[in-house]
Coordinates of C-alpha atoms in Angstrom, one line a residue:
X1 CA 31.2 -77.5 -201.9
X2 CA 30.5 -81.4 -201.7
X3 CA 31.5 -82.2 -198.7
X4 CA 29.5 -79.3 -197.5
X5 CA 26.2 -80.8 -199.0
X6 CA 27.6 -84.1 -197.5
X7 CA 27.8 -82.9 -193.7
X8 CA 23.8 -81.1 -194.4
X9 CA 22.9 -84.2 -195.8
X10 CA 23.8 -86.5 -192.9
X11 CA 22.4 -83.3 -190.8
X12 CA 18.9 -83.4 -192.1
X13 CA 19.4 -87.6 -192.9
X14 CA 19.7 -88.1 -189.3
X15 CA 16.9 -85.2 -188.2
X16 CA 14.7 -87.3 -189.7
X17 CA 16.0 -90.7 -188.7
X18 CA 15.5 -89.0 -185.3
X19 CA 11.5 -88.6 -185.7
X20 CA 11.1 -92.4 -186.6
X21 CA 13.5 -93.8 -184.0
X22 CA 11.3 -92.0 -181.1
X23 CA 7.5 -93.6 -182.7
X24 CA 9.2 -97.0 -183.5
X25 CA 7.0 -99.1 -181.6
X26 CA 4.0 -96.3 -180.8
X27 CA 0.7 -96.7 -181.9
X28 CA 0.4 -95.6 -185.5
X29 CA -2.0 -95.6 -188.6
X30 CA -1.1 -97.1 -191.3
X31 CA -2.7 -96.2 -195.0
X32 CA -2.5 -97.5 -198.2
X33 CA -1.1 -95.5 -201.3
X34 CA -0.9 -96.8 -204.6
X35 CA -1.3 -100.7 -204.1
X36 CA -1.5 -103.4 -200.9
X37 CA 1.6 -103.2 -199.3
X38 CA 2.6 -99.6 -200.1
X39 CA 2.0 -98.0 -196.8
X40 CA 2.0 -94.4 -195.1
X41 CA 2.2 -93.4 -191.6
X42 CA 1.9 -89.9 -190.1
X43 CA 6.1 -90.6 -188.9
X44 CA 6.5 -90.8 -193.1
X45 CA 5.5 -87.3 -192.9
X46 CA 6.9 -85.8 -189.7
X47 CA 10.2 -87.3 -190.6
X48 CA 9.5 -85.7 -194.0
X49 CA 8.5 -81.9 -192.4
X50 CA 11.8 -82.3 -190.5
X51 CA 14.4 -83.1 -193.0
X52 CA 12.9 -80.1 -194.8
X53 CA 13.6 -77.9 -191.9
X54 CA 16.9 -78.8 -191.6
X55 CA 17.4 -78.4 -195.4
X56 CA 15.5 -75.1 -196.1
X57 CA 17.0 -73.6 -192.9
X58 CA 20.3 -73.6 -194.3
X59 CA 19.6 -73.0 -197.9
X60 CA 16.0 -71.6 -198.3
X61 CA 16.6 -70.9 -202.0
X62 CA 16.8 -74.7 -203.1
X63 CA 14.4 -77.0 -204.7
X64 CA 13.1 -80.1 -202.4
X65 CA 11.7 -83.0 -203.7
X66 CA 10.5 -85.4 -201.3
X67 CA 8.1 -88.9 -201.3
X68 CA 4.9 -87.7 -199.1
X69 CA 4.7 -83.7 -199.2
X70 CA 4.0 -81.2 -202.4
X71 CA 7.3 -80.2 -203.9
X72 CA 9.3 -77.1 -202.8
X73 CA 9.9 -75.8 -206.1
X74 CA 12.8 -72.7 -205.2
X75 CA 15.1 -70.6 -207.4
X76 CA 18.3 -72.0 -206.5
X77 CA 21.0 -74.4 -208.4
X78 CA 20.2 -77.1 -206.3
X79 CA 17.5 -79.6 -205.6
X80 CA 17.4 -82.1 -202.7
X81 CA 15.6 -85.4 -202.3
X82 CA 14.1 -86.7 -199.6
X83 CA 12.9 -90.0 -198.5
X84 CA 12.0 -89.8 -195.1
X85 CA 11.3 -93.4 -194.3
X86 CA 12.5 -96.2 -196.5
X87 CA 11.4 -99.5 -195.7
X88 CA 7.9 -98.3 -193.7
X89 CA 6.7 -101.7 -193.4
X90 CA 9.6 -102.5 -191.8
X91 CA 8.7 -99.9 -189.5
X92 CA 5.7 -100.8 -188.6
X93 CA 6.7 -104.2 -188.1
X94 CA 9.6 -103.3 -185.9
X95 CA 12.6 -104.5 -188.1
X96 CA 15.4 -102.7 -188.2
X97 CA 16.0 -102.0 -191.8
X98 CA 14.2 -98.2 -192.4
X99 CA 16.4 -95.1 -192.8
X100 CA 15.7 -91.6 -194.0
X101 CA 17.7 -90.6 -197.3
X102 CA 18.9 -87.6 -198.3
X103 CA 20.3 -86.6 -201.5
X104 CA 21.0 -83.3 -203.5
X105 CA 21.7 -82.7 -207.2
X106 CA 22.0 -80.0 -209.2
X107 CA 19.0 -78.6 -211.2
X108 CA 20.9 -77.7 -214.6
X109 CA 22.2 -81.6 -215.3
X110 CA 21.3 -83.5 -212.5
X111 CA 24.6 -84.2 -211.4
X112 CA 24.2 -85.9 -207.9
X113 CA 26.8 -83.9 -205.0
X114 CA 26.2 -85.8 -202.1
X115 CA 24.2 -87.8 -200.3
X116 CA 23.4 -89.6 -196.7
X117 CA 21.5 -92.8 -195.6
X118 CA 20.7 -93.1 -191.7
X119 CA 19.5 -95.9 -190.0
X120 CA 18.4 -95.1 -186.7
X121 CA 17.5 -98.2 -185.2
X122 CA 20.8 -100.0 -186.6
X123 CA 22.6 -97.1 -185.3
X124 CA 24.3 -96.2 -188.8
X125 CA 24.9 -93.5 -191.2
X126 CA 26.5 -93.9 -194.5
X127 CA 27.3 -90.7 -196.7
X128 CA 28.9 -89.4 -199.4
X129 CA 30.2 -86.5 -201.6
X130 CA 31.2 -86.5 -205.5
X131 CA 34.8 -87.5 -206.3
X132 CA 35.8 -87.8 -202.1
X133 CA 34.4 -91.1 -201.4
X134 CA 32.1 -92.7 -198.8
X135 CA 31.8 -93.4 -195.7
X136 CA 30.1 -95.1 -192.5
X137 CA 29.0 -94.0 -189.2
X138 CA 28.3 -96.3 -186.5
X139 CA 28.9 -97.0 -182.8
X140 CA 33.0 -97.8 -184.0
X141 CA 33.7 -94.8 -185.0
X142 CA 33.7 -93.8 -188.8
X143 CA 35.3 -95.8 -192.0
X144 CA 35.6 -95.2 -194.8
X145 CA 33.6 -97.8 -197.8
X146 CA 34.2 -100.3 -198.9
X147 CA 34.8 -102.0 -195.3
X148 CA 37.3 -105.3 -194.7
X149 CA 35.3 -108.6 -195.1
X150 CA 36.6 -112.4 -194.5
X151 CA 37.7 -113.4 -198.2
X152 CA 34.8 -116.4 -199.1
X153 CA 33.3 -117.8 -201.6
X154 CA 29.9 -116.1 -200.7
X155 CA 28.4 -113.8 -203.7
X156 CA 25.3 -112.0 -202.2
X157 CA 22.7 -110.3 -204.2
X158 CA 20.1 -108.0 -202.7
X159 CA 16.6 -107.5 -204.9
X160 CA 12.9 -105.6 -204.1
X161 CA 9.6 -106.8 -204.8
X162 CA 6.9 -104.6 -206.6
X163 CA 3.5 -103.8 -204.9
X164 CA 2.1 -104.3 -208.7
X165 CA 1.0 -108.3 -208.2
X166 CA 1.7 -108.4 -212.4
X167 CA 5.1 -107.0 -211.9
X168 CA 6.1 -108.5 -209.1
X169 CA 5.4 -111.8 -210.4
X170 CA 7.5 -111.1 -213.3
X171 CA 10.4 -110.1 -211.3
X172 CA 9.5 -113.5 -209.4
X173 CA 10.3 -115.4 -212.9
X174 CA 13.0 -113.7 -214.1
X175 CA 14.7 -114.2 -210.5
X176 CA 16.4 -117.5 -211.5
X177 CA 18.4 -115.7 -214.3
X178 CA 19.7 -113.2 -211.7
X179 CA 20.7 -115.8 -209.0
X180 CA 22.8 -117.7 -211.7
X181 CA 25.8 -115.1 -211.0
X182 CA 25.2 -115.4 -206.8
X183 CA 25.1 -117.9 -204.3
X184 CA 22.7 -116.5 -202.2
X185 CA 20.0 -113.6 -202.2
X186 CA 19.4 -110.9 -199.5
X187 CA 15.7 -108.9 -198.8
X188 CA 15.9 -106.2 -196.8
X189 CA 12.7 -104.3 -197.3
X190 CA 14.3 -101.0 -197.7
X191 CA 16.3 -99.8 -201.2
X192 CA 18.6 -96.7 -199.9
X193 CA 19.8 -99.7 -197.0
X194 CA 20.5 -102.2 -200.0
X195 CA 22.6 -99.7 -201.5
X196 CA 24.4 -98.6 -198.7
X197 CA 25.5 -102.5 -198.0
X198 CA 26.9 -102.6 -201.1
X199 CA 29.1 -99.8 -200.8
X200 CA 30.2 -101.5 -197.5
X201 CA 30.8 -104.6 -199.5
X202 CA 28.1 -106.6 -197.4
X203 CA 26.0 -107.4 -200.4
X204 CA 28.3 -107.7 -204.1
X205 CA 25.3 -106.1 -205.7
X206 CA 21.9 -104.6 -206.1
X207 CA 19.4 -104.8 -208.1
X208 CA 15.7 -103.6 -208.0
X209 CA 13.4 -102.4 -211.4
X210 CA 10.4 -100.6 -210.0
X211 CA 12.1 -97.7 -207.7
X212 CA 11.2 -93.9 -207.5
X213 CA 13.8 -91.5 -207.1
X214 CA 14.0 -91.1 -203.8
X215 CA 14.6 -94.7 -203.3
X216 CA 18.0 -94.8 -204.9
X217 CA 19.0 -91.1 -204.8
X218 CA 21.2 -91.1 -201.9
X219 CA 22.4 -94.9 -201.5
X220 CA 23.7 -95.1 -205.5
X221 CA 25.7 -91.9 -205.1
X222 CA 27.2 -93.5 -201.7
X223 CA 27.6 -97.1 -203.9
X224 CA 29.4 -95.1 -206.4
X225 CA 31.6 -93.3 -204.2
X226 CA 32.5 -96.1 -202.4
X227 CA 33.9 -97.8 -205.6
X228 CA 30.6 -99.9 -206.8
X229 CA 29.5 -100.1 -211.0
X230 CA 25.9 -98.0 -210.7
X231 CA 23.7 -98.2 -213.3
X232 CA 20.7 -95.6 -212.7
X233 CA 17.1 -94.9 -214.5
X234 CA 17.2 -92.8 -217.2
X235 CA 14.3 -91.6 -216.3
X236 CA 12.8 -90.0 -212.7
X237 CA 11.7 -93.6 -211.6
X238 CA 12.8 -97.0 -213.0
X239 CA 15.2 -99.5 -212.0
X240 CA 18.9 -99.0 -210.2
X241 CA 21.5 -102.0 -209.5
X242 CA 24.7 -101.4 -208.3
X243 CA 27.4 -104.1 -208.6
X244 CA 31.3 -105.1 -207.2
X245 CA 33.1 -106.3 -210.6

């Protein structure tokens, strides 16, 4: 049954994907949520309306979850969350690090099944399903995760900023602690792509401590699979690193 959830995940992951590839660069609005710097656009929630079609289509009994539209509160054993575009600022400034994440768990223990990333404008999809591993789709075919790297002595640590100026300057002073392990630090902009890089063994870890669920949902079960130490919230939102030993 995983690696069903797996192959609608990447389905609906890359429905979505689809919507924000075709605006990137289109005239937009842009609004503020809950702080400067945490921005909407109408793609958010087009991307949003499609993964949910693609979802409810083949399984209209589940629960969805996503980040811009009400809850789909169904009868089924499973729930799936949505993040239709991670890293909107990114977006809007045309960078190429925004994907939409898809994830699915089930509704008695919260047991994540499977998961998919999909970064449209990089031209990648990473997935995965509980207990068969990860995996990567790109414009070389599919792999499976962790890829081959050049052996150096190069430890990479991706991190987030909060849009809360008190948090974020906080995270700002504890930074120095963190970078005592790595020699260098990556910012990306967008969580479920930080996660996927470590499963690919681009980045050796993750770490980020003011994350909502649908942030992490998909890229930690696709760190995990690929063979990464996760360490999730215990909570719906919190903080999520994922590390290489």
């Amino acid at each position: 049954m995983s690696e069903e959830l797996r192959v609608l995940a990447v389905e609906a992951a890359q429905r979505g994907a689809a919507v924000c590839l075709r605006q990137l660069g289109e005239p937009v609005s842009a609004e503020t949520k809950t702080a400067a710097g945490d921005v909407v656009t109408a793609v958010d929630r087009s991307a949003e309306e499609a993964v949910r079609a693609v979802l409810l289509s083949a399984r209209p009994d589940d629960s969805v979850l996503g980040e811009e539209l009400a809850e789909h509160v169904g009868a089924g054993p499973l729930q799936w969350v949505i993040d239709p575009l991670d890293g909107t600022t990114n977006f809007t400034r045309r960078i190429p690090y925004f994907a939409t994440s898809v994830a699915v768990r089930t509704v008695a223990d919260g047991r994540w099944l499977a998961g998919a990333v999909s970064a449209p404008a990089l031209g990648m999809t990473w997935s995965a399903a509980k207990n068969l591993g990860a995996i990567v789709d790109s414009g070389d075919g599919r792999e499976r995760l962790p890829l081959p790297h050049v052996a150096t002595t190069a430890r990479l640590v991706g991190t987030g900023l909060s849009y809360d100026p008190g948090h974020r300057r906080r995270q700002l002073r504890e930074l120095g602690a963190l970078m005592t392990e790595y020699t260098d630090m990556r910012r990306f902009g967008a969580a479920a792509v930080d996660l996927c890089l470590v499963a690919q063994g681009s980045l050796d870890a993750f770490v980020e401590d003011d994350l909502g669920v649908h942030d992490w949902a998909a890229g930690a079960l696709i760190a995990e699979e690929a063979g990464a130490e996760v360490r999730r919230p215990a909570g719906r939102d919190g903080g999520v690193s994922a590390r290489w030993s």
